[in-house]
Structure formats: structure tokens, C-alpha cells
PDB file of C-alpha atoms and ligand atoms in Angstrom:
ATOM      1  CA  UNK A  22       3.989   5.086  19.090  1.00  0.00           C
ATOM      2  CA  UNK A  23       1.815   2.711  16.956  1.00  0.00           C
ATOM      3  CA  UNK A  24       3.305   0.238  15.240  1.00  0.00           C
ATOM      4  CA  UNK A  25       3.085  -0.509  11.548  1.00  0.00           C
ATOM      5  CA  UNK A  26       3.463  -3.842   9.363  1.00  0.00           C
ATOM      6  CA  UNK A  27       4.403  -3.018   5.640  1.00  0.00           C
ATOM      7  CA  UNK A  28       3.014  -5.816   2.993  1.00  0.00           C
ATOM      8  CA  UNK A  29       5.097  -5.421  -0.037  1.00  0.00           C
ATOM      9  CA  UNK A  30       6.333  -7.882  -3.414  1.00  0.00           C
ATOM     10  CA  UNK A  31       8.118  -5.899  -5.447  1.00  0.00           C
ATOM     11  CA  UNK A  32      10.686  -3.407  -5.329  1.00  0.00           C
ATOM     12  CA  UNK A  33      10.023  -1.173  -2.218  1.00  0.00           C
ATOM     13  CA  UNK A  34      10.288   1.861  -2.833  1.00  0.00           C
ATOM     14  CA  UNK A  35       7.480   3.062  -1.302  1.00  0.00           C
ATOM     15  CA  UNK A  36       8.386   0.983   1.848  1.00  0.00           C
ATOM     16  CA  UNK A  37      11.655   2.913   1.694  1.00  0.00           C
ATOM     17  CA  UNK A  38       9.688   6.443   2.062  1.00  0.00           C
ATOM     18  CA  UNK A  39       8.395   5.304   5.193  1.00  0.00           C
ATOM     19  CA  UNK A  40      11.437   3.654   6.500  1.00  0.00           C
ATOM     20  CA  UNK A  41      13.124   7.054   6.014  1.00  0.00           C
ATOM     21  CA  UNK A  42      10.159   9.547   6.774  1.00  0.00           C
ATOM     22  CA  UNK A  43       8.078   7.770   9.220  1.00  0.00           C
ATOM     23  CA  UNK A  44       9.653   4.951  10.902  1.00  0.00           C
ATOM     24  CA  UNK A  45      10.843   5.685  14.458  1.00  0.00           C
ATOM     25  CA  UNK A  46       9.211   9.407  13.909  1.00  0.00           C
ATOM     26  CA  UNK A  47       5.178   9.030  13.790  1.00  0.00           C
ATOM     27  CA  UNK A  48       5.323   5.412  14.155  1.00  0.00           C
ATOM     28  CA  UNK A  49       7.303   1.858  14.421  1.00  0.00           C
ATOM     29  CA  UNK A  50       7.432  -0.358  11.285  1.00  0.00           C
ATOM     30  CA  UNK A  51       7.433  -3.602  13.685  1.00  0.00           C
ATOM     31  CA  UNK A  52       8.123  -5.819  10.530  1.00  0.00           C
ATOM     32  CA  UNK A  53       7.818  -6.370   6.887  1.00  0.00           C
ATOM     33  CA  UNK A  54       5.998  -8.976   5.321  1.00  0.00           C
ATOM     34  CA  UNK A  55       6.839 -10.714   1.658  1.00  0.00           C
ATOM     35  CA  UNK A  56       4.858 -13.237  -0.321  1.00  0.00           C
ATOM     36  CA  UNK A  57       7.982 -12.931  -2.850  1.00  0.00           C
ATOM     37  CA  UNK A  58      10.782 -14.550  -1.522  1.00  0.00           C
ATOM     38  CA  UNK A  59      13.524 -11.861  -3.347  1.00  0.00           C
ATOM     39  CA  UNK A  60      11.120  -9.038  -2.689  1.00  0.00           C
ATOM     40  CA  UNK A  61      13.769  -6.065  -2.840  1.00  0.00           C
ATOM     41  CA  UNK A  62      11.633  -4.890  -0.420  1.00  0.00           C
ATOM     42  CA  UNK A  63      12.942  -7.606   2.283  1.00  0.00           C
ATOM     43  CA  UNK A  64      16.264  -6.160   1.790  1.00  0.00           C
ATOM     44  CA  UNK A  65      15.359  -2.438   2.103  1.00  0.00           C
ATOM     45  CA  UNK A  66      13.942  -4.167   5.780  1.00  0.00           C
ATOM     46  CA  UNK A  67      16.969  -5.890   6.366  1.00  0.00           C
ATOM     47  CA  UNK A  68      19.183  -2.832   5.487  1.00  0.00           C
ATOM     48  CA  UNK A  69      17.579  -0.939   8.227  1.00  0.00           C
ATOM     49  CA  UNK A  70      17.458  -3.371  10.769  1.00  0.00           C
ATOM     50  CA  UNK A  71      13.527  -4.199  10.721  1.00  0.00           C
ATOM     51  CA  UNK A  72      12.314  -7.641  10.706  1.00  0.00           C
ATOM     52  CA  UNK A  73      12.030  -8.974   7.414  1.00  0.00           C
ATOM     53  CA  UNK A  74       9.732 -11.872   6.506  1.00  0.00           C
ATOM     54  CA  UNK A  75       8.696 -14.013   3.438  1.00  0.00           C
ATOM     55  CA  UNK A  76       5.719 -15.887   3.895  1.00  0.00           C
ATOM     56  CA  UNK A  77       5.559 -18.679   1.505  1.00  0.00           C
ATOM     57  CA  UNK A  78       1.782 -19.087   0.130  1.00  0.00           C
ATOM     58  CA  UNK A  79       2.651 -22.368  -1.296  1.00  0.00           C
ATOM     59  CA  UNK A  80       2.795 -23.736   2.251  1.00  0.00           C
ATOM     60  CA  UNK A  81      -0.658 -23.334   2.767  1.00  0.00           C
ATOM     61  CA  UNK A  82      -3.493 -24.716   1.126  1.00  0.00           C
ATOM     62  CA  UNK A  83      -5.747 -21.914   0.830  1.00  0.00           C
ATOM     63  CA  UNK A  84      -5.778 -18.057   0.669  1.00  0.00           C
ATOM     64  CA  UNK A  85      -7.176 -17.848   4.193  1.00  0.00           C
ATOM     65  CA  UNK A  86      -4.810 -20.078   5.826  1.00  0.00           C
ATOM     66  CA  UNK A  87      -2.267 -18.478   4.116  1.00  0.00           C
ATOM     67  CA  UNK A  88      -3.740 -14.989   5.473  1.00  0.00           C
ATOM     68  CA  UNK A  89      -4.146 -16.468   9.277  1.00  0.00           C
ATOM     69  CA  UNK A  90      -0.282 -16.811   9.151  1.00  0.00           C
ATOM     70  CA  UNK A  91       0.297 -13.719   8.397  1.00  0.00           C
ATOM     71  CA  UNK A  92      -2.492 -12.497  11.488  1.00  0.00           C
ATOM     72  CA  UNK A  93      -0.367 -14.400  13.832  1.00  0.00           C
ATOM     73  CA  UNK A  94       2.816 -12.977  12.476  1.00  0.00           C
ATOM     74  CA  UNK A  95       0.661  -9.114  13.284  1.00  0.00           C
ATOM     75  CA  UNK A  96      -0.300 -10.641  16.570  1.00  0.00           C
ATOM     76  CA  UNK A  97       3.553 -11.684  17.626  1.00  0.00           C
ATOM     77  CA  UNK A  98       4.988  -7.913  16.883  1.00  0.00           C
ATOM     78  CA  UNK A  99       1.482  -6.241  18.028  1.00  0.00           C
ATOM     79  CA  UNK A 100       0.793  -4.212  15.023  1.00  0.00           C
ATOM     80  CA  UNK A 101      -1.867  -2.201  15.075  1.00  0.00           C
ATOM     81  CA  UNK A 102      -1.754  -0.569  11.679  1.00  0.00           C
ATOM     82  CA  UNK A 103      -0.840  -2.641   7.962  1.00  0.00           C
ATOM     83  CA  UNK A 104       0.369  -0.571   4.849  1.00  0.00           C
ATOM     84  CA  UNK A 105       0.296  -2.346   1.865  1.00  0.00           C
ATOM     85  CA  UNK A 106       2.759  -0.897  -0.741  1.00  0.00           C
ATOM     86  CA  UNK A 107       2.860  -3.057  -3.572  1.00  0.00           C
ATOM     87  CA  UNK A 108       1.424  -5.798  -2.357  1.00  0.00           C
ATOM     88  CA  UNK A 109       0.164  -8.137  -5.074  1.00  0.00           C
ATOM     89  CA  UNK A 110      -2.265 -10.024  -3.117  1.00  0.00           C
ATOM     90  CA  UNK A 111      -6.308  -9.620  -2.379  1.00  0.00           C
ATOM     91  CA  UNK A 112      -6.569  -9.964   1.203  1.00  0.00           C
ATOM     92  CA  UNK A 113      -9.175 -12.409   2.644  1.00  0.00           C
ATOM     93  CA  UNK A 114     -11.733 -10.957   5.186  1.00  0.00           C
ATOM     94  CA  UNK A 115      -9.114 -13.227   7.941  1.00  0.00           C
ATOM     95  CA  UNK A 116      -7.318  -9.789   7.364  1.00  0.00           C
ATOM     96  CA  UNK A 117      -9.688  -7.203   6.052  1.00  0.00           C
ATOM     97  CA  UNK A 118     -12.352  -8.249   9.159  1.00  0.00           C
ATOM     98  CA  UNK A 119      -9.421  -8.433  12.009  1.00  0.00           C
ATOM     99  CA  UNK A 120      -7.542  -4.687  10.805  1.00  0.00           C
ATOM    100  CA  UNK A 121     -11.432  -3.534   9.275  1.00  0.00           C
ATOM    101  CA  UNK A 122     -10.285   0.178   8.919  1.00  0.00           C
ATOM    102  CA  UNK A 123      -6.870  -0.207  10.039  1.00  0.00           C
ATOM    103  CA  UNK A 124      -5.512  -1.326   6.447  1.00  0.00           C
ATOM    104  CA  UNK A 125      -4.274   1.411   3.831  1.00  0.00           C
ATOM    105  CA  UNK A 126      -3.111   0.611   0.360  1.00  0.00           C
ATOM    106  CA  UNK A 127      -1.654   2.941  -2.186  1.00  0.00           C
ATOM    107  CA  UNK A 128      -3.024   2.694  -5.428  1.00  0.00           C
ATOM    108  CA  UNK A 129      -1.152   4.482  -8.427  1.00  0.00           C
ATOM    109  CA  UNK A 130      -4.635   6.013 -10.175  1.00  0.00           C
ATOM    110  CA  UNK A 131      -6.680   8.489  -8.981  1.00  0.00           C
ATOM    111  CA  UNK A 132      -9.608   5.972  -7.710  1.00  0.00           C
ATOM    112  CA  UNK A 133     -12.144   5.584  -9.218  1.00  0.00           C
ATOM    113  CA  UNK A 134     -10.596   5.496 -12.598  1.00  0.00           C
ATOM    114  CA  UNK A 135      -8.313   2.874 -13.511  1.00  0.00           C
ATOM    115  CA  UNK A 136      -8.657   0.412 -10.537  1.00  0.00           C
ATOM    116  CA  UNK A 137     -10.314  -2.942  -9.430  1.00  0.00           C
ATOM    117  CA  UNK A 138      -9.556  -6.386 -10.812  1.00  0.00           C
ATOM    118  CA  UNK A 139      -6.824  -6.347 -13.343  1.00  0.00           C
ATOM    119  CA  UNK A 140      -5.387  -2.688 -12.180  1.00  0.00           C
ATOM    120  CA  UNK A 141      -2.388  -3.285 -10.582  1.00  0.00           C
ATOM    121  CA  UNK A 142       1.626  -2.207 -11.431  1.00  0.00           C
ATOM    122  CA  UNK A 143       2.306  -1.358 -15.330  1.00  0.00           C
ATOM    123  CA  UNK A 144      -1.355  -2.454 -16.206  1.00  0.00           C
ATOM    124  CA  UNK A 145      -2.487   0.485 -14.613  1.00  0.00           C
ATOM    125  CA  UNK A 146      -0.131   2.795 -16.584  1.00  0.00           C
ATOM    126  CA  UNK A 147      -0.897   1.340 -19.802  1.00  0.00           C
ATOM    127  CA  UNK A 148      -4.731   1.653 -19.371  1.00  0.00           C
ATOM    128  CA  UNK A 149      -3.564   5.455 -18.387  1.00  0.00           C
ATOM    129  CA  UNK A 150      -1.478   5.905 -21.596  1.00  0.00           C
ATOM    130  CA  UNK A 151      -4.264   3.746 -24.071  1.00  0.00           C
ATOM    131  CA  UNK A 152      -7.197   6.115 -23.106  1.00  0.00           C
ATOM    132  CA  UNK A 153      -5.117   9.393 -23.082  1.00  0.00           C
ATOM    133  CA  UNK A 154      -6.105  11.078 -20.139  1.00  0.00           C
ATOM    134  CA  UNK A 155      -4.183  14.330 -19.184  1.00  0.00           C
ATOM    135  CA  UNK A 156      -4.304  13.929 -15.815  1.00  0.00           C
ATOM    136  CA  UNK A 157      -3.562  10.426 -13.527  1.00  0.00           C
ATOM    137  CA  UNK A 158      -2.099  10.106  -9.980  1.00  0.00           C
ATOM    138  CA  UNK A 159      -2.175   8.028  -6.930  1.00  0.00           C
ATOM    139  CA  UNK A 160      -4.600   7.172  -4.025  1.00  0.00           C
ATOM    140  CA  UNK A 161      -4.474   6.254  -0.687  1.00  0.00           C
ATOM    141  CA  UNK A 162      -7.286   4.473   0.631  1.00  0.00           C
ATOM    142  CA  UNK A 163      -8.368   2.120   3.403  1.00  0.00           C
ATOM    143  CA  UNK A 164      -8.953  -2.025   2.553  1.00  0.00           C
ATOM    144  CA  UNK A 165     -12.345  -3.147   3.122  1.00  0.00           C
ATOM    145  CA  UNK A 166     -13.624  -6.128   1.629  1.00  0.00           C
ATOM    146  CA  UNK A 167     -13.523  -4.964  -2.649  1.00  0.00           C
ATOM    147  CA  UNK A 168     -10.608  -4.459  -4.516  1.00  0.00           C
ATOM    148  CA  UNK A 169      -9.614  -0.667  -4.539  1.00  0.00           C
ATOM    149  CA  UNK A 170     -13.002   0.244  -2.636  1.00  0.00           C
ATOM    150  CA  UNK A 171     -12.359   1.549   0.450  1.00  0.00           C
ATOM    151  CA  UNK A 172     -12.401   4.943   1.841  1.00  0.00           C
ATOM    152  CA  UNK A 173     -10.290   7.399   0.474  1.00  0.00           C
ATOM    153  CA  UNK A 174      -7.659   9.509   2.299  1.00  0.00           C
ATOM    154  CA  UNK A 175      -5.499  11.134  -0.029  1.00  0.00           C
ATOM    155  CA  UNK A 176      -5.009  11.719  -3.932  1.00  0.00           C
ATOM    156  CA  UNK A 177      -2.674  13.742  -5.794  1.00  0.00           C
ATOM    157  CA  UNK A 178      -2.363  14.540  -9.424  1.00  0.00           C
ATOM    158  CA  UNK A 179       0.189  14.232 -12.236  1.00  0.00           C
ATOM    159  CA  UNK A 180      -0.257  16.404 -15.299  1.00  0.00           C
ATOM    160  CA  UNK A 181       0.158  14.538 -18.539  1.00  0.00           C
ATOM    161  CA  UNK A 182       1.278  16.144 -21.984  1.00  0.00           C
ATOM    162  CA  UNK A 183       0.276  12.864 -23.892  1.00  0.00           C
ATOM    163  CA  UNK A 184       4.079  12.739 -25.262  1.00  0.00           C
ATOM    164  CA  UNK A 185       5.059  10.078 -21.882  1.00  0.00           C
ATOM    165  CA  UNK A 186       5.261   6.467 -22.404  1.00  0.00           C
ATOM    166  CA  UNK A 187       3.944   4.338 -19.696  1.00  0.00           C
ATOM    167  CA  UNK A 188       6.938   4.093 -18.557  1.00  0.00           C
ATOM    168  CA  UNK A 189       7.167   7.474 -17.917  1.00  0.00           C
ATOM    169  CA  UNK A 190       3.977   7.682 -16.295  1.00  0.00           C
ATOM    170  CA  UNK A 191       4.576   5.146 -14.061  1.00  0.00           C
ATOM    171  CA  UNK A 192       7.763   7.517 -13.399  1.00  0.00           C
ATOM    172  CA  UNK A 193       5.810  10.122 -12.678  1.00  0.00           C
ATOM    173  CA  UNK A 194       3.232   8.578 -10.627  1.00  0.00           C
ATOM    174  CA  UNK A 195       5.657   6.837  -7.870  1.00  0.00           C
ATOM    175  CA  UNK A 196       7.296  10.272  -7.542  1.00  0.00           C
ATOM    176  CA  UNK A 197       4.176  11.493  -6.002  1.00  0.00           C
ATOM    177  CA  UNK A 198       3.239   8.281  -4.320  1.00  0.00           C
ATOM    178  CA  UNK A 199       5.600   8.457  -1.674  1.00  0.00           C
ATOM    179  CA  UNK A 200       5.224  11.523  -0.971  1.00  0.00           C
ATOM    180  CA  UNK A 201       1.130  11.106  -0.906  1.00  0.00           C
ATOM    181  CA  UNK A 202       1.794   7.720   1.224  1.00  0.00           C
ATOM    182  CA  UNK A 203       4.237   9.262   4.305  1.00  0.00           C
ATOM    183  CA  UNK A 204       1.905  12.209   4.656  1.00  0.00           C
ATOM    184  CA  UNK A 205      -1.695   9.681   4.911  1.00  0.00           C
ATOM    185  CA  UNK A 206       0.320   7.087   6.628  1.00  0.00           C
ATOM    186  CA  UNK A 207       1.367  10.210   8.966  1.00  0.00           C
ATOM    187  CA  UNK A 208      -2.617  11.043   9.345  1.00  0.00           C
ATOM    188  CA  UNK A 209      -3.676   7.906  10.656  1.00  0.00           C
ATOM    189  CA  UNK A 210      -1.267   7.188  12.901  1.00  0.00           C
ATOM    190  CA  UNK A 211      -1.483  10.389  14.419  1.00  0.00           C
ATOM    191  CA  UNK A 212      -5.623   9.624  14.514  1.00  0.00           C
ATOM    192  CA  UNK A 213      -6.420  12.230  12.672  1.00  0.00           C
ATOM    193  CA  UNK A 214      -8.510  11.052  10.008  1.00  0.00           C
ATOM    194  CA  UNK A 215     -12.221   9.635  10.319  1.00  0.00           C
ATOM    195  CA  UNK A 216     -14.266   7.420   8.585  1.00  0.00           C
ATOM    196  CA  UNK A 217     -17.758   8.526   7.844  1.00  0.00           C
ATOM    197  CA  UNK A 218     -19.848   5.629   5.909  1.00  0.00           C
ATOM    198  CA  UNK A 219     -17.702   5.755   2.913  1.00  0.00           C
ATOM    199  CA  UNK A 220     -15.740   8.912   3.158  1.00  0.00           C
ATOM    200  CA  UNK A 221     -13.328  10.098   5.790  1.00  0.00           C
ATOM    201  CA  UNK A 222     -12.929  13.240   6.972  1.00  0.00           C
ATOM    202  CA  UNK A 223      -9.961  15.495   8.938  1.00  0.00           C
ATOM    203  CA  UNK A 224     -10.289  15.085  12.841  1.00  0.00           C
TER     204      UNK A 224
HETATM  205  C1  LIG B  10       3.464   1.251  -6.664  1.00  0.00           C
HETATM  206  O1  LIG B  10       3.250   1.818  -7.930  1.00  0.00           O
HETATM  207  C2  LIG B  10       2.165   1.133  -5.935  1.00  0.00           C
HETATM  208  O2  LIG B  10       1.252   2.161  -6.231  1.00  0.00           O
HETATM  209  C3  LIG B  10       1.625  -0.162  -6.442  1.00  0.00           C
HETATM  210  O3  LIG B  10       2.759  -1.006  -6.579  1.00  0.00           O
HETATM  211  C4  LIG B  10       3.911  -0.199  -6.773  1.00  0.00           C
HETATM  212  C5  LIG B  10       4.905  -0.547  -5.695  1.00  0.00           C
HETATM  213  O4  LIG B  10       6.099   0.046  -5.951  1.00  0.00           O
HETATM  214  N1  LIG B  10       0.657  -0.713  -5.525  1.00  0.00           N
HETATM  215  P1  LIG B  10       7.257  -0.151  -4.841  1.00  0.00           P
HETATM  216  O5  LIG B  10       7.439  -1.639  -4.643  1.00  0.00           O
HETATM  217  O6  LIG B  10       6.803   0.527  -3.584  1.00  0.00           O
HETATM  218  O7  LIG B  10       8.467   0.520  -5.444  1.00  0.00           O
END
């Protein structure tokens, strides 16, 4: 089985999808990595018996030493693929060039709308709810070296009557992100997706 790292910050919940859909089933989540010290998502690790770690950026004096940590900490438990699920940090290329296609990220917009610098958690949602689009959703996509640029895998929709709050968007969204995130997670540990320039394509 290949083994996983999950990157997280917040709350987990899309960690928690994998821990109960995918972990010890298509893959191994060898450990889980904070840069927030009381990261629910630590606990959620804890809970079921993963390693758990918090990686302290103020340690370090820059984002790339700060990132080599973390590549030795990948190194130690022999990862081979990282998810990011809500992790609030750009990667440095001391991640993005070591993992190059072997990094996936879920986004909650359907990419390219909505995403880039400044996208990220309730921002997104807002931006969603201030322009009125009917329809939003998430993305699942593998890190290269932009924000929210590389490859897609998987999107799904969420219908919007225009009478939701962002609140209830976001609601609505994470609903069908962990869904959308076990079943590409699923795909690319099992090998079956391929990248073609900037697309990918079922194996
Ligand atoms: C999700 O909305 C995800 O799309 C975004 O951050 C949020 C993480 O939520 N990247 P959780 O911590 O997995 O509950």
C-alpha cells in the first residue's frame, strides 16, 4: 500500500474522510502534519492512532527551511503521496520539486473561478455569495509550483438558489468535498490517473 502524509491547520474534517474511507483500505496515512499547534486536525490523528505532528514555522528562519523539515519528516515515515486538506500554507519548490506530481490539494471552488492568492477558507465563499453565481463546488488538483494551478482531477458541483449565506455555502461545499477528495485520493493511489501537460486523464 502507498503511504500518505495529510497537511492540515484547521479543523479536519476532510482528514477525517480519509481516515475513515481510505486509511488502511487504498492506502496508509503514515502521519499528519500541523503548522497550527491546536489543529483539530492533530487530534482527529491522535484519535485514530496515526502520528500526529506540529511543526512550528517560527523555529525556522525561512519558508524553505521550514519546508526541508517537513521533507525529512516525509523521508522518516517514507511517504510517497501528500494530501493537503486545509492546509494554509504555499509550499516552497523544497516540496513542490521533491513530491512534483505527487501533491493533491482540495480546493472548495470549481478551479478556475474563485482561486489563487487570497482564495482560501470563508474568503472563497464570500467571493461565491458577492458575485451570485448559481453554481460553485470543489476541486481536486495536483500542487505544482502556482497557487491553485495544477492539474485537475476531480470537480463536483453544488447548485445554488441565491437564498444561502456563505455560511451555508461553505456548508454545502465541504459536504461534497469529502466525498470528491476519498474518491481522487482513491485514483491516485491506485495509479490510475495520468498527467498529460496540464490535464490528466483516466489510466
Ligand atoms: C476545506 O474547505 C478545504 O477545501 C479548504 O480548507 C477547508 C478545510 O476544512 N482547503 P477541514 O479542515 O478539512 O474541515
Amino acid at each position: 500500500m502507498k503511504k500518505m502524509a495529510v497537511l492540515a491547520s484547521g479543523s479536519g474534517s476532510n482528514l477525517q474522510a480519509l481516515i475513515d474511507r481510505v486509511h488502511e483500505k487504498e492506502g496508509m496515512i503514515a502521519v499528519v502534519i500541523s503548522n497550527k499547534k491546536n489543529a483539530y486536525a492533530l487530534k482527529r490523528a491522535k484519535k485514530a492512532d496515526i502520528p500526529a505532528i506540529y511543526a512550528d514555522r517560527s523555529q525556522v528562519a525561512t519558508d524553505e527551511a521550514y519546508d526541508t523539515d517537513i521533507l525529512k519528516i516525509l523521508h522518516a515515515y517514507a511517504v510517497d503521496v501528500i494530501v493537503l486538506a486545509g492546509y494554509l500554507r504555499i509550499l516552497t519548490p523544497v516540496l513542490t520539486e521533491a513530491y512534483a506530481n505527487r501533491i493533491i490539494n482540495i480546493h472548495p471552488s470549481l478551479i478556475p473561478s474563485f482561486c489563487g492568492d487570497g482564495y482560501y477558507g470563508m474568503h472563497v465563499h464570500q467571493a461565491v455569495y458577492d458575485r451570485g453565481v448559481k453554481i460553485t463546488g470543489a476541486t481536486v488538483h495536483f500542487v505544482d509550483s502556482g497557487v491553485d494551478t495544477g492539474p485537475i482531477i476531480m470537480q463536483r458541483a453544488v447548485c445554488l438558489t441565491g437564498n444561502e449565506q456563505p455560511e451555508e455555502i461553505a456548508a454545502k461545499v465541504l459536504e461534497i468535498e469529502h466525498e470528491l477528495l476519498v474518491e481522487s485520493v482513491t485514483l491516485v493511489l491506485n495509479d490510475q490517473i495520468e498527467i498529460v501537460q496540464k490535464r490528466t486523464i483516466r489510466k
